[in-house]
Amino acid sequence: MGRPTIIDVAKAAGVSKSTVSLVLQNSPSVSDRTREDVRRAMAELGYVYNRAAANLRSAQVGLVGLVINDLKNPFFTEFATAVQMAISEAGYATVVANTDEDPSLQARTVAAMIEHGVSGLIISPAYGEEDETFGPLERAGIPAMQVLRRVSGRTDLFPFASPDYASGGRLAAQHLIDRGARRIAFAGGIEGRAVTAERMAGYLAVLAENGMEPLVLHGRPTRAFGRECADRIAVAGECDAAVCFNDLVALGMVSGFASRGGLVGRDFRLVGFDDIEEAAQSFPPLSTVQCGISGFGQQMAQTLMGWLRDGTKPEAETRTPVRLVVRGSSGE
Amino acid sequence: MGRPTIIDVAKAAGVSKSTVSLVLQNSPSVSDRTREDVRRAMAELGYVYNRAAANLRSAQVGLVGLVINDLKNPFFTEFATAVQMAISEAGYATVVANTDEDPSLQARTVAAMIEHGVSGLIISPAYGEEDETFGPLERAGIPAMQVLRRVSGRTDLFPFASPDYASGGRLAAQHLIDRGARRIAFAGGIEGRAVTAERMAGYLAVLAENGMEPLVLHGRPTRAFGRECADRIAVAGECDAAVCFNDLVALGMVSGFASRGGLVGRDFRLVGFDDIEEAAQSFPPLSTVQCGISGFGQQMAQTLMGWLRDGTKPEAETRTPVRLVVRGSSGE
DNA sequence: CTGAAAGCGCTTACAG
DNA sequence: CTGAAAGCGCTTACAG
């Protein structure tokens, strides 16, 4: 006969179902005596609140969606964790999903979230098929923020925010030059993507200012590609430093050099990007561009909450400051 | 006036709301002509399906909860990703949540999932306050599996499954002895926890069989603690090998030794535990106990699906086989 | 402080 | 192939 409902509880407690509903909502207008009777009846029957039914009547679901392109990457994991904590403190529930860089999985995921009635969305989108994901969001009129990657051009509808990648690339390249690097590579980042272009832009600008030739090794933002870069650079022998697309690539390069008997920080200068937790723990510890991803996540959560509560739509584009953290990998 | 409903769509398309509902369900008993009219009306009005309302009538929600104690740890991230993929292939949606080892956050999270009507749950639980989490699950009668950690003793209600940690510890210790290690430490793992005890049990047994004295360094399962272990061991100088609680500790030890000019695999033999993706990428690559966590995740998802669909409750306890992967960190 | 009634947006038999 | 009616489990005014 299925789960007990408030009607069953009402019968057992000898009250009307409205009274049960009031008890559920902790209304002060129920006498203590009655409240207790109802509570006891609920416990005895094993009553389970049906939130879907409640939401149906009262609209606000208090649910926020968090969609992430690659949850296995610690950078995104840190971001997601920070967002979720901040949202839960604001009294909303979060439903997170990993799309694994698959735009059609992303479209299905977002559609499901819309149907489940999320009040708002934070999405670090996968590249490709943006209409499949953002079209339904637009039609449903759900406040949604693009973070870390701008995939939809409609930033008027889907405001975009990310750390200031370009100036991070600039800081990294300048630092290496200051340390005496003569030939600096840029390692990792898939060609043609906005993030890659932005992280690379600062590097290219600084090199041009210093009359240095760039050398770009495009590839996936993974440890495995970092190792590949170490191999290529060690063989070619033309570079003495690199700005990496992210810390994962940098860590891969560190272990690639190590496996050839090289030591980053002594034989080669390296700056990473992101400052994931591991960056400070590795040997040598990574000099890297700190994006303050936890703080960024909190900020995004608060921005979305503001949008949901007072309707204050965020700026179409927000860039948060980054800074360089100097550790061992860039040498003396 | 809020979002359009099937009634608005019906009006716009000039049909009854039942017909709209049938179109929504792709029923074959609607004429193509009508179906198209309805579809067009939905598009024009920006109709959004309200799944909560639908579920209210038809019970099955098709939602599975996945609760993880520490999503920042790559071992759990790999597990969660595998589970989610397998569940989505089975046609269910997953809602994942990170409890960050906080049992009361876990209790709130699980309560929210119950209210949202999840059909079943897979939980890698935080330690402590188990009644707050498992009590409500029992009362609601929701099929739930404990994985990776046994926290509730009621495995008759909440079947438990994990890789066979004890034999992993045995394999690791025996391998180090075979390679000529004379004094083997066990590094990492919080004292008193079941996982620690299990992973350590095999190690202790093998050492006893070989008349060797154990040396246990308890601590958090993190890179940072691994570095600490390297420092302690290098100073004391009494060990030449270690079985680590997990790969994170092992990787921390590798970088700890490196920062002192030591090289794991040459000066010290190390075996990790879990075989996270990074284990094969590091230098030296980690010898480690492979738990096959992705396959384990898939298997758990399928087991839960079986429980939900045919009511076949899993065994109270399942242990999946592990194997040793030999790489550079345990030397020649 | 409590009860009777209407309604949230769907689905589900049941007629036709 | 389509429509009218009842009902899913709650909340929300409105009386009393």
CSV table of C-alpha atoms in Angstrom, one decimal, chain B residues 124-298:
chain,number,residue,atom,x,y,z
B,124,SER,CA,30.8,5.5,0.9
B,125,PRO,CA,30.1,6.8,4.4
B,126,ALA,CA,31.9,9.1,6.8
B,127,TYR,CA,32.7,7.6,10.1
B,128,GLY,CA,30.6,8.5,13.1
B,129,GLU,CA,27.0,9.1,14.0
B,130,GLU,CA,25.9,6.2,11.9
B,131,ASP,CA,22.3,6.2,13.3
B,132,GLU,CA,21.6,9.7,12.0
B,133,THR,CA,22.3,8.5,8.5
B,134,PHE,CA,21.2,4.9,8.4
B,135,GLY,CA,18.2,5.3,10.7
B,136,PRO,CA,16.2,7.4,8.3
B,137,LEU,CA,17.2,5.1,5.4
B,138,GLU,CA,15.9,2.0,7.3
B,139,ARG,CA,12.7,3.7,8.2
B,140,ALA,CA,12.1,4.8,4.7
B,141,GLY,CA,12.9,1.3,3.5
B,142,ILE,CA,15.3,2.6,0.8
B,143,PRO,CA,17.7,0.0,-0.7
B,144,ALA,CA,21.1,1.3,0.2
B,145,MET,CA,24.6,-0.2,-0.2
B,146,GLN,CA,27.6,0.7,1.9
B,147,VAL,CA,30.7,0.6,-0.2
B,148,LEU,CA,34.4,1.0,0.5
B,149,ARG,CA,33.8,1.4,4.2
B,150,ARG,CA,31.6,-0.5,6.6
B,151,VAL,CA,30.2,2.0,9.0
B,152,SER,CA,26.8,0.6,9.8
B,153,GLY,CA,26.9,-2.9,11.3
B,154,ARG,CA,23.6,-3.7,9.8
B,155,THR,CA,24.9,-5.3,6.7
B,156,ASP,CA,21.7,-7.3,6.5
B,157,LEU,CA,20.0,-4.1,5.7
B,158,PHE,CA,22.8,-2.2,4.1
B,159,PRO,CA,25.0,-4.7,2.3
B,160,PHE,CA,28.7,-3.9,2.3
B,161,ALA,CA,31.1,-4.3,-0.6
B,162,SER,CA,34.7,-3.3,-1.0
B,163,PRO,CA,37.9,-4.5,-2.6
B,164,ASP,CA,39.7,-7.2,-0.6
B,165,TYR,CA,42.0,-4.8,1.3
B,166,ALA,CA,43.5,-7.4,3.6
B,167,SER,CA,44.9,-9.5,0.8
B,168,GLY,CA,46.2,-6.4,-0.8
B,169,GLY,CA,48.2,-5.6,2.2
B,170,ARG,CA,49.5,-9.1,2.2
B,171,LEU,CA,50.6,-8.9,-1.5
B,172,ALA,CA,52.3,-5.6,-0.9
B,173,ALA,CA,54.3,-6.7,2.1
B,174,GLN,CA,55.3,-10.1,0.5
B,175,HIS,CA,56.4,-8.4,-2.6
B,176,LEU,CA,58.7,-6.0,-0.7
B,177,ILE,CA,60.2,-9.0,1.2
B,178,ASP,CA,60.8,-10.9,-2.1
B,179,ARG,CA,62.6,-7.8,-3.3
B,180,GLY,CA,65.0,-8.0,-0.3
B,181,ALA,CA,63.5,-5.4,2.0
B,182,ARG,CA,64.8,-5.9,5.6
B,183,ARG,CA,62.6,-3.5,7.6
B,184,ILE,CA,59.2,-2.5,6.3
B,185,ALA,CA,57.0,0.3,7.7
B,186,PHE,CA,53.3,0.8,7.2
B,187,ALA,CA,52.6,4.5,6.5
B,188,GLY,CA,49.3,6.3,6.8
B,189,GLY,CA,45.8,5.4,7.7
B,190,ILE,CA,43.9,6.7,10.8
B,191,GLU,CA,44.2,4.5,13.8
B,192,GLY,CA,41.2,2.6,14.8
B,193,ARG,CA,39.3,2.7,11.5
B,194,ALA,CA,38.2,-0.4,9.8
B,195,VAL,CA,39.9,0.4,6.5
B,196,THR,CA,43.2,1.0,8.2
B,197,ALA,CA,42.9,-2.2,10.2
B,198,GLU,CA,42.1,-4.2,7.1
B,199,ARG,CA,44.8,-2.8,4.9
B,200,MET,CA,47.3,-3.3,7.7
B,201,ALA,CA,46.2,-6.8,8.6
B,202,GLY,CA,47.8,-8.4,5.6
B,203,TYR,CA,51.0,-6.5,6.2
B,204,LEU,CA,51.1,-7.6,9.9
B,205,ALA,CA,50.5,-11.2,9.0
B,206,VAL,CA,53.2,-11.4,6.5
B,207,LEU,CA,55.7,-9.7,8.8
B,208,ALA,CA,54.9,-12.1,11.6
B,209,GLU,CA,55.3,-15.1,9.2
B,210,ASN,CA,58.8,-13.8,8.4
B,211,GLY,CA,59.7,-12.9,11.9
B,212,MET,CA,60.0,-9.2,11.1
B,213,GLU,CA,59.0,-6.3,13.5
B,214,PRO,CA,56.3,-4.1,12.2
B,215,LEU,CA,56.6,-0.3,12.3
B,216,VAL,CA,53.4,1.6,12.0
B,217,LEU,CA,53.1,5.4,11.2
B,218,HIS,CA,49.4,6.3,11.6
B,219,GLY,CA,48.1,9.5,10.0
B,220,ARG,CA,45.8,11.0,7.5
B,221,PRO,CA,45.7,9.5,4.1
B,222,THR,CA,47.2,12.5,2.3
B,223,ARG,CA,50.3,13.6,0.4
B,224,ALA,CA,51.2,15.9,3.3
B,225,PHE,CA,51.3,13.0,5.7
B,226,GLY,CA,53.4,11.0,3.2
B,227,ARG,CA,56.0,13.8,3.2
B,228,GLU,CA,56.0,13.7,7.0
B,229,CYS,CA,56.6,9.9,6.9
B,230,ALA,CA,59.6,10.4,4.5
B,231,ASP,CA,61.1,12.9,6.9
B,232,ARG,CA,60.6,10.7,9.9
B,233,ILE,CA,62.0,7.6,8.1
B,234,ALA,CA,64.9,9.4,6.7
B,235,VAL,CA,65.9,10.8,10.1
B,236,ALA,CA,65.4,7.5,11.9
B,237,GLY,CA,67.1,5.6,9.1
B,238,GLU,CA,65.8,2.2,10.3
B,239,CYS,CA,63.5,1.3,7.4
B,240,ASP,CA,64.3,0.4,3.8
B,241,ALA,CA,60.7,-0.1,2.6
B,242,ALA,CA,57.1,0.8,3.2
B,243,VAL,CA,53.6,-0.3,2.5
B,244,CYS,CA,51.5,2.8,2.2
B,245,PHE,CA,47.9,3.1,3.2
B,246,ASN,CA,47.1,4.6,-0.2
B,247,ASP,CA,48.8,6.1,-3.3
B,248,LEU,CA,48.5,9.6,-2.0
B,249,VAL,CA,50.7,8.8,1.0
B,250,ALA,CA,53.1,7.0,-1.3
B,251,LEU,CA,53.3,10.0,-3.7
B,252,GLY,CA,53.9,12.2,-0.7
B,253,MET,CA,56.7,10.0,0.4
B,254,VAL,CA,58.2,10.0,-3.1
B,255,SER,CA,58.3,13.8,-3.1
B,256,GLY,CA,59.5,13.9,0.5
B,257,PHE,CA,62.5,11.6,-0.3
B,258,ALA,CA,63.2,13.6,-3.5
B,259,SER,CA,63.3,16.9,-1.6
B,260,ARG,CA,66.1,15.3,0.6
B,261,GLY,CA,68.0,14.1,-2.5
B,262,GLY,CA,66.7,10.5,-2.1
B,263,LEU,CA,65.2,8.4,-4.9
B,264,VAL,CA,62.4,6.0,-4.2
B,265,GLY,CA,63.0,2.8,-6.1
B,266,ARG,CA,66.8,3.1,-5.6
B,267,ASP,CA,67.2,4.1,-2.0
B,268,PHE,CA,63.9,3.0,-0.7
B,269,ARG,CA,61.2,0.6,-1.7
B,270,LEU,CA,57.6,1.7,-1.7
B,271,VAL,CA,54.2,0.1,-2.5
B,272,GLY,CA,51.1,2.2,-2.7
B,273,PHE,CA,47.4,1.2,-2.5
B,274,ASP,CA,44.5,1.9,-4.9
B,275,ASP,CA,46.3,2.4,-8.2
B,276,ILE,CA,44.8,5.8,-8.9
B,277,GLU,CA,45.4,7.1,-12.4
B,278,GLU,CA,48.4,9.2,-11.3
B,279,ALA,CA,50.2,6.1,-10.0
B,280,ALA,CA,51.4,5.1,-13.4
B,281,GLN,CA,52.3,8.7,-14.4
B,282,SER,CA,54.6,9.6,-11.5
B,283,PHE,CA,58.3,9.2,-11.3
B,284,PRO,CA,59.1,6.6,-10.3
B,285,PRO,CA,55.8,5.0,-11.3
B,286,LEU,CA,54.2,3.5,-8.3
B,287,SER,CA,54.1,-0.2,-7.5
B,288,THR,CA,50.6,-0.5,-5.9
B,289,VAL,CA,47.7,-2.6,-5.0
B,290,GLN,CA,45.2,-2.3,-7.8
B,291,CYS,CA,41.6,-2.2,-6.6
B,292,GLY,CA,40.1,-1.8,-10.1
B,293,ILE,CA,38.0,1.0,-8.7
B,294,SER,CA,36.3,1.8,-12.0
B,295,GLY,CA,35.2,-1.8,-12.5
B,296,PHE,CA,34.2,-1.9,-8.9
B,297,GLY,CA,32.0,1.2,-9.3
B,298,GLN,CA,30.3,-0.3,-12.4
